[in-house]
XYZ file of C-alpha atoms in Angstrom:
782
model
C 88.705 89.814 103.762
C 86.885 92.517 105.631
C 88.242 93.635 108.960
C 86.660 92.560 112.210
C 86.694 94.785 115.287
C 89.970 96.595 115.439
C 90.856 95.595 111.886
C 91.529 91.998 112.892
C 91.222 89.410 110.143
C 90.308 85.752 110.489
C 93.331 83.856 109.201
C 93.219 80.340 110.601
C 90.236 78.010 110.648
C 89.245 74.575 111.899
C 86.367 72.649 110.340
C 84.228 70.329 112.488
C 81.191 68.258 111.566
C 78.175 66.651 113.112
C 75.650 64.604 111.193
C 73.514 67.702 110.593
C 75.983 70.631 110.432
C 79.478 71.830 109.624
C 81.059 74.230 112.135
C 83.865 76.425 110.854
C 85.822 78.057 113.681
C 87.923 81.048 112.640
C 90.443 83.074 114.602
C 92.737 86.027 114.022
C 96.527 85.963 114.053
C 96.783 87.071 117.684
C 94.322 84.394 118.975
C 92.193 87.089 120.619
C 89.178 86.888 118.315
C 87.198 83.712 117.563
C 84.108 83.385 115.347
C 81.749 80.571 114.303
C 80.102 79.786 110.952
C 77.404 77.088 110.648
C 76.593 75.233 107.418
C 73.475 73.033 107.197
C 74.131 69.477 105.953
C 70.530 68.266 105.854
C 69.587 70.255 102.754
C 70.464 68.099 99.704
C 70.594 70.732 96.950
C 70.515 74.195 98.571
C 73.131 76.153 100.501
C 72.132 77.176 104.015
C 74.739 79.223 105.907
C 74.382 80.945 109.294
C 76.971 83.266 110.816
C 77.237 83.616 114.589
C 77.959 87.304 115.137
C 79.254 86.692 118.670
C 82.959 87.299 119.207
C 84.404 84.570 121.418
C 87.594 84.140 123.395
C 89.572 80.941 122.964
C 88.188 79.415 126.171
C 84.633 80.383 125.280
C 85.016 78.803 121.864
C 86.304 75.549 123.354
C 83.378 75.471 125.739
C 80.973 76.017 122.836
C 82.482 73.107 120.883
C 82.178 70.858 123.947
C 78.477 71.696 124.299
C 77.918 70.945 120.599
C 79.673 67.594 121.030
C 77.570 66.671 124.044
C 74.355 67.672 122.274
C 75.150 65.399 119.312
C 76.635 62.458 121.190
C 73.813 60.088 120.146
C 74.532 60.699 116.450
C 78.299 60.487 116.661
C 79.179 63.775 118.327
C 81.427 66.526 116.954
C 84.313 65.401 114.725
C 87.325 67.328 113.498
C 87.553 67.413 109.672
C 90.495 69.623 108.686
C 92.328 72.824 109.426
C 92.246 75.457 106.717
C 93.174 79.040 105.919
C 90.068 80.425 104.251
C 87.115 79.580 102.029
C 87.650 79.773 98.275
C 83.933 79.386 97.643
C 80.995 77.066 97.028
C 79.928 75.393 93.783
C 77.071 73.219 92.571
C 77.059 71.037 89.455
C 74.127 68.631 88.963
C 73.769 67.523 92.559
C 74.803 68.951 95.927
C 76.906 71.954 96.880
C 80.629 71.620 97.508
C 82.876 73.770 99.672
C 86.407 74.584 98.430
C 88.947 75.300 101.198
C 92.603 76.316 101.334
C 94.260 73.666 103.507
C 97.878 74.754 103.097
C 99.497 78.128 102.432
C 102.979 79.550 101.904
C 104.129 83.052 102.733
C 105.638 84.574 99.601
C 106.075 88.234 100.520
C 105.103 91.309 102.492
C 103.820 94.701 101.335
C 103.745 97.492 103.939
C 103.508 94.934 106.717
C 100.743 92.951 105.010
C 101.599 89.309 104.404
C 101.039 87.769 100.968
C 100.444 84.009 100.660
C 100.281 81.489 97.847
C 97.985 78.468 97.955
C 99.860 75.325 98.941
C 96.954 72.881 98.842
C 93.176 72.987 98.503
C 90.358 70.551 99.189
C 86.782 70.196 97.945
C 84.245 68.862 100.459
C 80.639 67.852 99.748
C 78.167 69.709 101.953
C 75.210 67.258 102.424
C 75.396 64.482 104.970
C 75.691 60.931 103.532
C 72.251 60.130 104.949
C 70.797 62.865 102.738
C 72.969 62.406 99.643
C 74.882 59.098 99.639
C 78.006 58.733 97.512
C 76.301 56.234 95.198
C 73.963 59.023 94.085
C 76.766 60.869 92.284
C 76.385 60.481 88.549
C 79.146 59.978 86.028
C 78.659 63.542 84.742
C 78.819 64.895 88.293
C 82.154 63.211 88.887
C 83.469 64.514 85.573
C 82.560 68.076 86.505
C 84.328 67.585 89.824
C 87.473 66.443 88.025
C 87.285 69.466 85.733
C 87.120 71.859 88.675
C 89.940 70.101 90.502
C 92.130 70.273 87.390
C 92.425 74.020 88.039
C 95.393 73.582 90.352
C 95.155 76.311 92.988
C 98.632 75.437 94.228
C 100.095 76.862 91.010
C 100.264 80.623 90.640
C 97.329 81.605 92.899
C 98.012 84.050 95.734
C 96.060 86.102 98.272
C 96.268 88.338 101.333
C 94.003 88.674 104.348
C 94.624 92.353 105.026
C 95.880 93.861 101.748
C 93.847 94.257 98.556
C 96.365 92.437 96.381
C 93.903 92.427 93.464
C 94.547 96.172 93.055
C 97.726 98.112 92.456
C 99.327 100.100 95.241
C 98.195 103.354 93.635
C 94.609 102.096 93.364
C 94.653 101.087 97.030
C 95.763 104.602 97.972
C 93.313 106.518 95.786
C 90.228 104.257 96.026
C 88.274 103.974 99.273
C 86.230 100.920 98.222
C 86.826 97.744 100.233
C 84.990 94.541 101.099
C 82.600 93.122 98.519
C 83.490 95.700 95.883
C 87.050 94.484 95.466
C 85.809 90.939 94.793
C 84.042 92.231 91.700
C 87.235 93.482 90.073
C 88.562 91.740 86.999
C 91.488 90.093 88.785
C 89.620 88.074 91.468
C 89.359 84.579 90.033
C 87.053 83.136 92.685
C 84.478 85.907 92.322
C 81.917 83.362 91.071
C 82.795 80.661 93.615
C 82.569 83.084 96.547
C 79.485 84.917 95.292
C 76.932 82.758 97.130
C 78.449 83.125 100.612
C 79.275 86.813 100.132
C 75.751 87.637 99.021
C 74.239 85.621 101.867
C 76.414 86.989 104.679
C 76.881 90.483 103.168
C 80.575 90.392 104.087
C 83.875 88.803 103.106
C 84.971 87.726 106.578
C 85.294 84.035 105.739
C 86.565 84.103 102.172
C 89.856 85.009 100.519
C 90.178 86.696 97.135
C 92.403 84.603 94.857
C 94.591 86.286 92.243
C 95.980 84.259 89.344
C 99.250 85.163 87.692
C 102.687 85.623 89.197
C 104.198 86.918 92.444
C 107.871 87.116 93.351
C 109.634 89.154 96.015
C 113.363 89.183 96.770
C 115.898 91.304 98.581
C 118.462 92.905 96.265
C 121.205 95.461 96.728
C 122.576 98.453 94.852
C 125.530 100.616 95.844
C 125.750 98.703 99.122
C 122.104 99.434 100.051
C 119.525 96.678 100.331
C 115.967 96.939 99.032
C 112.993 94.699 98.290
C 111.803 94.167 94.730
C 108.312 92.794 94.153
C 106.953 91.781 90.750
C 103.236 91.020 90.472
C 101.308 89.863 87.407
C 97.519 89.819 87.692
C 95.641 87.845 85.035
C 92.121 89.003 84.206
C 89.265 86.542 84.680
C 87.381 88.143 81.787
C 87.778 86.370 78.444
C 90.276 84.038 80.130
C 91.553 80.905 78.492
C 94.222 79.273 76.395
C 96.226 80.447 73.415
C 94.260 79.418 70.303
C 90.906 79.302 72.082
C 90.980 82.897 73.284
C 92.176 85.507 70.831
C 91.573 89.193 70.270
C 88.678 91.062 71.874
C 85.084 90.113 72.602
C 81.997 92.258 72.136
C 82.417 93.842 75.578
C 85.906 95.127 74.850
C 87.679 92.498 76.949
C 90.849 91.080 75.458
C 92.431 87.673 75.780
C 95.565 87.215 77.897
C 94.895 90.482 79.719
C 97.625 90.851 82.358
C 98.513 93.780 84.587
C 102.146 93.884 85.747
C 103.163 95.885 88.815
C 106.744 96.472 89.968
C 107.059 97.600 93.599
C 110.302 98.780 95.196
C 110.898 99.723 98.838
C 113.882 99.919 101.147
C 114.725 97.167 103.596
C 113.737 97.939 107.202
C 113.687 95.756 110.341
C 109.918 96.114 110.859
C 109.069 95.420 107.170
C 107.350 98.826 106.921
C 109.529 101.114 104.797
C 109.723 104.900 104.909
C 109.239 105.227 101.147
C 107.764 103.004 98.466
C 107.467 103.174 94.696
C 105.299 101.343 92.172
C 104.906 101.280 88.394
C 102.215 99.483 86.382
C 102.210 98.281 82.774
C 99.733 96.228 80.761
C 99.754 93.433 78.188
C 96.808 92.069 76.234
C 95.836 90.520 72.931
C 95.416 92.792 69.901
C 91.954 94.337 70.445
C 90.434 93.265 67.136
C 87.930 90.483 66.491
C 90.190 87.703 65.250
C 90.749 84.040 65.944
C 92.558 80.878 64.920
C 91.071 77.406 64.671
C 93.061 74.746 66.515
C 94.553 72.203 64.158
C 96.639 69.110 64.880
C 97.950 69.207 61.321
C 99.005 72.851 61.233
C 101.286 74.214 63.918
C 100.488 77.778 62.838
C 96.784 78.044 61.952
C 95.736 80.875 59.678
C 94.532 84.073 61.324
C 90.884 84.863 60.614
C 90.005 88.530 60.994
C 86.359 89.519 61.365
C 85.595 93.004 59.990
C 84.395 95.623 62.456
C 83.435 98.721 60.493
C 83.074 101.057 63.469
C 85.736 99.375 65.637
C 83.223 99.365 68.470
C 84.881 96.584 70.474
C 88.313 98.154 70.046
C 86.961 101.453 71.296
C 85.330 99.761 74.303
C 88.671 98.202 75.201
C 90.498 101.513 75.227
C 87.670 103.165 77.165
C 88.198 100.471 79.763
C 91.942 101.145 79.860
C 91.275 104.868 80.313
C 88.944 104.102 83.222
C 91.550 101.868 84.814
C 94.685 103.912 84.258
C 93.809 107.353 82.939
C 95.594 109.019 80.019
C 97.855 108.857 78.069
C 97.479 105.305 76.735
C 100.624 104.343 74.854
C 100.446 101.275 72.617
C 103.665 99.407 71.858
C 102.908 97.005 69.003
C 105.674 94.460 68.339
C 104.244 92.295 65.559
C 105.609 91.884 62.041
C 104.937 94.369 59.283
C 105.974 92.306 56.245
C 105.721 88.548 55.744
C 105.909 86.094 52.880
C 102.336 85.085 53.633
C 100.404 87.742 55.541
C 99.468 86.604 59.029
C 100.594 89.017 61.715
C 100.796 91.784 59.143
C 97.037 91.506 58.594
C 96.461 92.401 62.238
C 99.165 95.058 62.233
C 97.501 96.888 59.334
C 93.993 96.597 60.777
C 95.164 97.651 64.235
C 96.745 100.800 62.804
C 93.529 101.593 60.940
C 91.512 101.119 64.130
C 93.724 103.482 66.142
C 93.607 106.083 63.363
C 89.810 105.799 63.191
C 89.311 106.114 66.958
C 91.764 109.001 67.276
C 89.781 111.089 64.794
C 87.065 111.479 67.423
C 89.320 112.227 70.382
C 90.803 115.509 71.626
C 94.572 115.917 71.527
C 95.192 115.054 75.176
C 93.242 111.781 74.977
C 94.511 110.419 71.704
C 95.921 106.913 71.707
C 99.657 106.946 71.078
C 100.576 104.093 68.744
C 104.214 103.007 68.550
C 105.033 100.114 66.207
C 108.327 98.207 66.326
C 108.894 95.029 64.347
C 110.912 93.415 67.109
C 111.638 90.249 65.146
C 113.286 92.213 62.348
C 115.161 94.550 64.654
C 116.574 91.622 66.628
C 118.307 90.356 63.444
C 119.869 93.596 62.351
C 123.595 93.788 62.773
C 124.709 96.545 65.104
C 121.294 96.795 66.779
C 120.888 95.940 70.437
C 117.152 95.414 70.820
C 117.189 95.769 74.592
C 119.013 99.116 74.349
C 116.462 100.410 71.892
C 113.537 99.147 73.994
C 115.125 100.694 77.068
C 115.210 104.043 75.277
C 111.544 103.646 74.349
C 110.716 102.809 77.959
C 112.589 105.837 79.271
C 110.702 108.162 76.953
C 107.366 106.568 77.874
C 108.129 107.004 81.579
C 108.631 110.717 80.922
C 104.989 110.771 79.851
C 103.387 108.491 82.465
C 105.623 108.854 85.538
C 105.176 106.322 88.357
C 103.971 106.143 91.961
C 106.248 107.421 94.733
C 104.999 107.619 98.333
C 106.252 108.535 101.764
C 105.090 106.274 104.588
C 104.368 107.327 108.172
C 103.457 104.852 110.894
C 101.734 105.562 114.192
C 100.010 103.608 116.947
C 96.382 102.913 116.138
C 94.503 104.324 119.121
C 90.859 103.720 118.200
C 90.865 100.007 117.470
C 87.108 99.824 117.004
C 86.746 102.248 114.127
C 88.451 100.228 111.395
C 86.626 99.672 108.147
C 88.981 97.451 106.164
C 92.430 96.984 104.833
C 92.297 100.383 103.202
C 90.319 102.502 105.615
C 90.562 105.785 103.800
C 92.402 107.353 100.929
C 96.087 107.065 101.648
C 95.702 104.975 104.831
C 96.768 101.330 104.782
C 96.403 99.688 108.176
C 98.689 96.847 109.130
C 98.732 94.403 112.023
C 102.059 93.573 113.613
C 101.439 90.892 116.229
C 99.965 92.614 119.299
C 100.519 96.137 118.004
C 97.937 97.840 115.818
C 99.489 100.426 113.511
C 98.014 102.907 111.070
C 100.287 103.256 108.064
C 99.677 106.408 106.076
C 100.978 106.689 102.518
C 101.423 110.211 101.206
C 101.758 110.252 97.393
C 104.559 112.491 96.149
C 104.149 111.399 92.517
C 101.320 109.513 90.810
C 101.358 107.457 87.644
C 99.117 108.802 84.888
C 98.308 106.592 81.946
C 99.845 103.252 81.047
C 102.050 101.497 78.513
C 100.144 98.730 76.715
C 102.402 96.167 75.010
C 101.400 93.383 72.648
C 102.804 90.946 70.131
C 100.772 88.146 68.527
C 100.506 85.997 71.692
C 101.557 88.655 74.232
C 104.081 86.199 75.617
C 107.590 86.155 74.161
C 108.341 89.510 72.512
C 105.997 91.257 74.921
C 107.912 89.926 77.907
C 111.198 91.257 76.516
C 109.657 94.713 76.088
C 108.158 94.617 79.578
C 111.576 93.795 81.037
C 113.077 96.810 79.262
C 110.309 99.003 80.684
C 110.817 97.520 84.147
C 114.562 98.155 83.974
C 114.090 101.799 83.001
C 111.503 102.186 85.765
C 113.688 100.462 88.370
C 116.479 102.972 87.835
C 114.114 105.857 88.466
C 112.464 104.137 91.425
C 115.790 103.542 93.159
C 116.808 107.128 92.441
C 113.712 108.704 94.026
C 114.061 106.343 97.003
C 117.603 107.696 97.405
C 119.092 104.234 97.005
C 121.046 105.043 93.842
C 122.724 108.215 92.667
C 121.710 107.937 89.010
C 118.240 107.188 87.553
C 119.608 104.660 85.069
C 120.753 101.053 85.306
C 123.056 99.770 82.598
C 122.072 96.600 80.741
C 125.233 94.795 81.808
C 124.965 95.733 85.488
C 124.447 92.876 87.987
C 121.148 94.451 89.037
C 119.912 94.244 85.437
C 120.682 90.518 85.474
C 118.693 90.128 88.691
C 115.727 91.955 87.196
C 115.987 89.907 84.006
C 115.632 86.776 86.133
C 112.418 88.200 87.632
C 110.901 88.944 84.239
C 112.116 85.699 82.707
C 110.396 83.722 85.447
C 107.252 85.800 85.074
C 107.329 85.303 81.305
C 107.693 81.543 81.673
C 104.838 81.383 84.179
C 102.431 83.451 82.085
C 103.403 81.556 78.922
C 102.669 78.195 80.564
C 99.281 79.472 81.733
C 98.220 80.792 78.326
C 100.430 79.069 75.765
C 101.247 75.704 77.322
C 105.053 76.066 77.421
C 107.701 78.322 78.870
C 108.394 81.546 77.000
C 110.840 81.858 74.115
C 113.698 83.757 75.744
C 116.141 84.002 72.833
C 116.920 87.680 73.417
C 117.510 87.113 77.135
C 119.817 84.199 76.360
C 121.776 86.288 73.884
C 122.087 89.105 76.411
C 123.594 86.668 78.908
C 125.951 85.318 76.247
C 124.612 81.766 76.258
C 125.755 79.286 73.626
C 123.633 79.881 70.513
C 123.185 76.186 69.681
C 121.879 75.455 73.166
C 119.476 78.380 72.905
C 118.134 77.155 69.562
C 117.618 73.641 70.935
C 115.742 75.009 73.931
C 113.541 77.183 71.717
C 112.721 74.275 69.430
C 111.710 72.022 72.340
C 109.481 74.747 73.745
C 107.862 75.130 70.337
C 107.009 71.427 70.287
C 105.711 71.553 73.848
C 103.504 74.527 73.020
C 102.186 72.801 69.897
C 101.285 69.657 71.858
C 99.493 71.625 74.556
C 97.564 73.736 72.066
C 96.504 70.764 69.951
C 95.763 68.122 72.578
C 95.294 69.465 76.111
C 93.997 73.020 75.744
C 90.320 72.140 75.046
C 89.939 70.378 78.390
C 91.952 73.102 80.110
C 89.573 75.683 78.642
C 86.580 73.694 79.922
C 88.108 73.647 83.409
C 88.602 77.420 83.376
C 85.020 77.958 82.195
C 83.639 75.824 85.028
C 85.861 77.456 87.662
C 84.942 80.997 86.574
C 81.234 80.173 86.267
C 81.118 80.841 82.531
C 79.357 77.497 82.194
C 76.926 76.223 84.824
C 75.581 72.679 84.376
C 71.820 72.211 84.216
C 69.777 69.023 84.538
C 68.380 68.052 81.152
C 70.767 70.327 79.239
C 73.787 69.258 77.152
C 76.945 68.587 79.097
C 79.915 70.885 78.640
C 81.980 68.318 76.743
C 79.124 67.667 74.286
C 79.038 71.250 73.054
C 80.945 72.279 69.963
C 83.789 74.731 70.436
C 82.992 77.485 72.946
C 79.321 77.887 72.139
C 78.432 77.482 75.813
C 79.760 81.002 76.356
C 76.644 82.291 74.639
C 74.397 80.092 76.734
C 72.467 81.808 79.491
C 71.808 80.511 82.962
C 69.090 78.190 81.669
C 71.425 76.573 79.169
C 69.890 77.892 75.963
C 71.435 79.979 73.227
C 70.389 83.606 73.238
C 68.539 84.849 70.169
C 70.997 87.682 69.587
C 73.995 85.426 69.210
C 72.588 82.292 67.605
C 74.575 79.279 66.528
C 76.518 81.208 63.944
C 78.470 82.972 66.683
C 80.145 80.130 68.505
C 83.850 80.597 67.800
C 86.009 80.137 70.873
C 87.760 83.436 70.504
C 84.503 85.328 70.089
C 82.957 84.020 73.295
C 81.675 86.516 75.780
C 83.131 85.202 78.998
C 80.045 85.866 81.109
C 77.057 83.887 82.302
C 74.567 86.292 80.791
C 74.953 88.273 77.594
C 75.030 92.044 77.935
C 73.479 93.787 74.966
C 73.675 97.319 76.244
C 76.640 98.111 74.073
C 78.110 100.424 76.702
C 81.180 100.021 78.823
C 81.012 97.108 81.226
C 80.046 97.859 84.786
C 83.286 96.701 86.344
C 85.508 98.796 84.154
C 85.648 101.377 86.896
C 87.204 99.090 89.438
C 90.482 98.705 87.622
C 93.763 100.450 88.195
C 95.541 103.769 88.464
C 92.694 106.065 87.527
C 93.777 109.369 88.987
C 91.848 111.545 86.607
C 88.196 111.796 85.678
C 89.063 112.502 82.063
C 88.310 109.457 79.958
C 87.792 108.653 76.336
C 84.730 110.704 75.352
C 81.559 108.704 74.885
C 81.056 110.047 71.402
C 78.632 108.094 69.170
C 80.593 105.854 66.854
C 78.798 107.101 63.800
C 80.008 110.605 64.606
C 83.657 109.618 64.746
C 83.807 109.083 61.011
C 83.867 112.805 60.384
C 87.271 114.499 60.654
C 87.793 116.909 63.512
C 89.887 120.053 63.672
C 92.413 118.310 65.882
C 92.751 115.323 63.579
C 93.020 116.307 59.917
C 91.649 113.828 57.406
C 94.229 111.458 56.000
C 93.744 109.647 52.728
C 94.080 105.892 52.979
C 94.667 103.576 50.052
C 91.463 101.610 49.477
C 93.370 98.563 48.289
C 94.101 96.421 51.375
C 97.050 94.751 49.668
C 98.921 97.913 48.770
C 101.475 99.883 50.708
C 100.041 103.092 52.109
C 102.010 106.255 52.803
C 101.010 108.970 55.221
C 102.786 112.119 54.174
C 103.466 114.922 56.573
C 100.371 117.046 57.033
C 100.137 120.788 56.971
C 97.953 121.063 60.071
C 100.134 122.093 63.054
C 99.432 122.088 66.755
C 100.725 124.553 69.274
C 103.173 123.024 71.726
C 102.628 123.565 75.424
C 105.402 124.797 77.673
C 105.498 121.402 79.400
C 105.967 119.667 76.056
C 108.624 122.148 75.012
C 110.542 121.490 78.215
C 110.353 117.781 77.537
C 111.565 118.226 73.972
C 114.435 120.383 75.163
C 115.492 117.584 77.481
C 115.669 115.371 74.431
C 117.784 117.985 72.698
C 115.215 119.551 70.350
C 114.571 123.176 71.447
C 112.162 124.223 68.683
C 109.980 121.511 67.198
C 106.526 121.407 65.689
C 104.903 118.260 64.434
C 101.760 117.037 62.793
C 99.512 114.235 63.925
C 101.104 111.678 61.613
C 104.623 111.400 60.276
C 106.150 109.945 57.146
C 108.632 107.406 58.513
C 110.492 104.357 57.261
C 109.614 101.017 58.797
C 112.462 98.678 59.552
C 110.533 95.443 59.668
C 110.220 91.879 58.477
C 111.292 88.438 59.573
C 110.064 86.178 62.344
C 108.910 86.082 65.929
C 110.950 83.423 67.654
C 112.286 79.971 67.015
C 108.677 78.869 66.654
C 107.923 81.578 64.124
C 111.151 81.135 62.177
C 111.072 77.395 61.637
C 107.571 77.272 60.228
C 107.530 80.415 58.071
C 105.671 80.188 54.742
C 107.532 80.134 51.470
C 105.451 82.399 49.210
C 106.138 86.142 49.116
C 103.117 88.417 49.365
C 103.304 92.090 50.182
C 101.966 93.356 53.487
C 98.317 94.466 53.194
C 98.849 97.899 54.687
C 101.898 99.734 55.961
C 100.975 102.731 58.062
C 103.381 105.645 58.131
C 105.845 103.752 56.023
C 107.838 103.596 52.827
C 109.300 100.110 52.516
C 111.472 98.230 50.118
C 110.238 94.827 48.990
C 113.534 93.014 49.337
C 112.916 89.264 49.388
C 115.003 86.892 51.431
C 114.779 83.558 53.200
C 113.216 83.493 56.653
C 114.327 80.020 57.676
C 115.996 79.941 61.093
C 118.737 82.508 61.711
C 120.490 81.993 58.402
C 119.277 85.267 56.906
C 121.024 87.460 59.448
C 122.684 90.312 57.619
C 120.958 89.648 54.289
C 118.812 92.775 54.334
C 121.343 95.050 52.642
C 118.874 97.922 52.429
C 118.432 98.087 56.184
C 122.103 97.554 56.898
C 123.059 100.466 54.729
C 120.680 102.714 56.656
C 122.240 102.076 60.037
C 125.545 100.536 60.958
C 125.500 101.105 64.682
C 123.222 100.905 67.689
C 123.733 104.567 68.571
C 122.470 105.790 65.227
C 119.314 103.702 65.768
C 118.710 105.361 69.114
C 119.344 108.871 67.793
C 117.047 108.194 64.851
C 114.375 106.859 67.180
C 114.719 109.806 69.580
C 114.135 112.282 66.767
C 110.956 110.548 65.721
C 109.764 110.098 69.297
C 110.171 113.801 70.056
C 107.871 114.673 67.156
C 105.434 111.921 68.099
C 105.136 112.989 71.746
C 103.852 116.393 70.732
C 101.598 115.435 67.844
C 100.310 112.041 68.924
C 99.093 109.610 66.311
C 101.394 106.829 65.199
C 105.122 106.243 65.325
C 106.539 103.263 63.496
C 110.112 102.079 63.839
């Protein structure tokens, strides 16, 4: 919401009605500011809203309501309808407009004195008066659309704030001056479409709240006898949003499915809830940015992966341009999918993804190259003597050396000029907070900024990805507590009580995100093993979650996808046009506002996972307009907008590498002769790792330690035929064959066991490769 005079925000509302109008009375937290919004009820199909710009006192507002009641006494007077806590938006199907209100809220946390709420209950109210649009006039299709919208349960995993831009990271709030309408257009505001009509009409956001979908949890923890607050936020993108098998890969605008930004905020506990220091770190998860999909099948629990060729990798490039706009450089990709399978499924995407990164990197300068790190997490989790979390924690620590994180000092002073406020974030570095009767200006002074981001993915970006994100969060938490002077060392051991507390945070987040996208809680086998849970109980739990996910994907996801499309405005009903449930698959995504297929797309492009996710198709081919309202961009240096046809040619900074033309053969990248000079900063970093004099090429010849399954779901239903992986980048692999049923094959890979008999040798081996990779870029596979 935008600030009123003196940065006061309307937080509580009461809705009244007469036969001809709705009157929404809003007030601030201190009960000193009262405003009135009028909504016409005599217009059957249009939305007529009028804002009274007068600021009332409580007594003046009561007097106004009494006069309205007296003036409408002959038609029933003024009646109280409901109390509420903000407008979600307005929507129209085939008949009248409806108003969606938040009628119950729950406080879930506080950030720098700004309160964060979740939605407790919502209500949808028809705007026209019964004398204009009687209830009998509602058609069967109209009622079905209403049920679809209401099936998006706002009381589950939706949260908001009146005074803090919760849709943006803390670093973005400090470095970006934009407030008001602009923040509603970011990718994480799920009611952008619903609130568009009132925002455009009133030219402000005074009466609406911006809803974020995902996960929010805040708790007080302690370390070394000192208490602090830990906040974990997951923001789910509204672009290309949907369910597991119906939204896969990337669309033509570079937007990926299951795109989630995770932010971990740490600050010390203080009596006034405004700390002296605060720290934040951001990481990203999202579907593999290739054009691929799976057709839902009730007969096949694991549908085949269909990969659509993209010669120039245009959509993949658009995705990484968007990430660079949001977070800056470097972009580090942690790919956790399988490298070798009996029947190629994940390995198809792994090979194509590596080719795409190699292709894009050929056109990028050294400092903007995508850093690709592949780890077959399923295989590593089955190797004797390997602690996957320890290895991931080492990866996370090295990545943090490259990206850093946000660390700020906070100063608070009395806000003298109460009439000059412009919003929740008035200027760069200033976050204003309201504490009862006292107006305070809270200034955040960045001491360290995050540059770049870690992007993690597996096949669904749910189970393995969540384990990796926990490891990154644990490594970051140690450093955050250290810079906040709450802990003497920058590292937290895996078996420390604080690590268990953080694991609970990430496990809950993983379950929540998995239910939203996959239909069941996440597979947490590695977490269960870390806690020492009984293996049989863990396997039973994993199997039940597999069945639950299968049922959701096969039977309930299509209607859930329709509900999301209606809520986000991806489909807008039209009189005389086919209803949503009569369209095949997701073809309505390529339908414009008038309900007709665009000529560019045609009926041949109607796969669910290829849908655009917007009301109108954008054929410009350039980066989307709202890419620049993302996160953490502290540098103007982005991926160069080099024509795709020019990227094919090798550059001086990226020597040409021969690739086997046969997609079913194993490909080796041998060490190249082209060397790069190492900067002093890089040398210092390498010395910290224990390698004083190192030079490396862009690609390395490494062994891949990979195979096996994803989770209980992946293991139980693995195919029986053995087919070599289509392409193994930076790898020389044995073709040892073994059973992949359940956990029975643990320890059968004698080749891998002979290479490493202990966890420490894995970490030393990884560190050596990582040190080379940091300097030269390119790809690192482990």
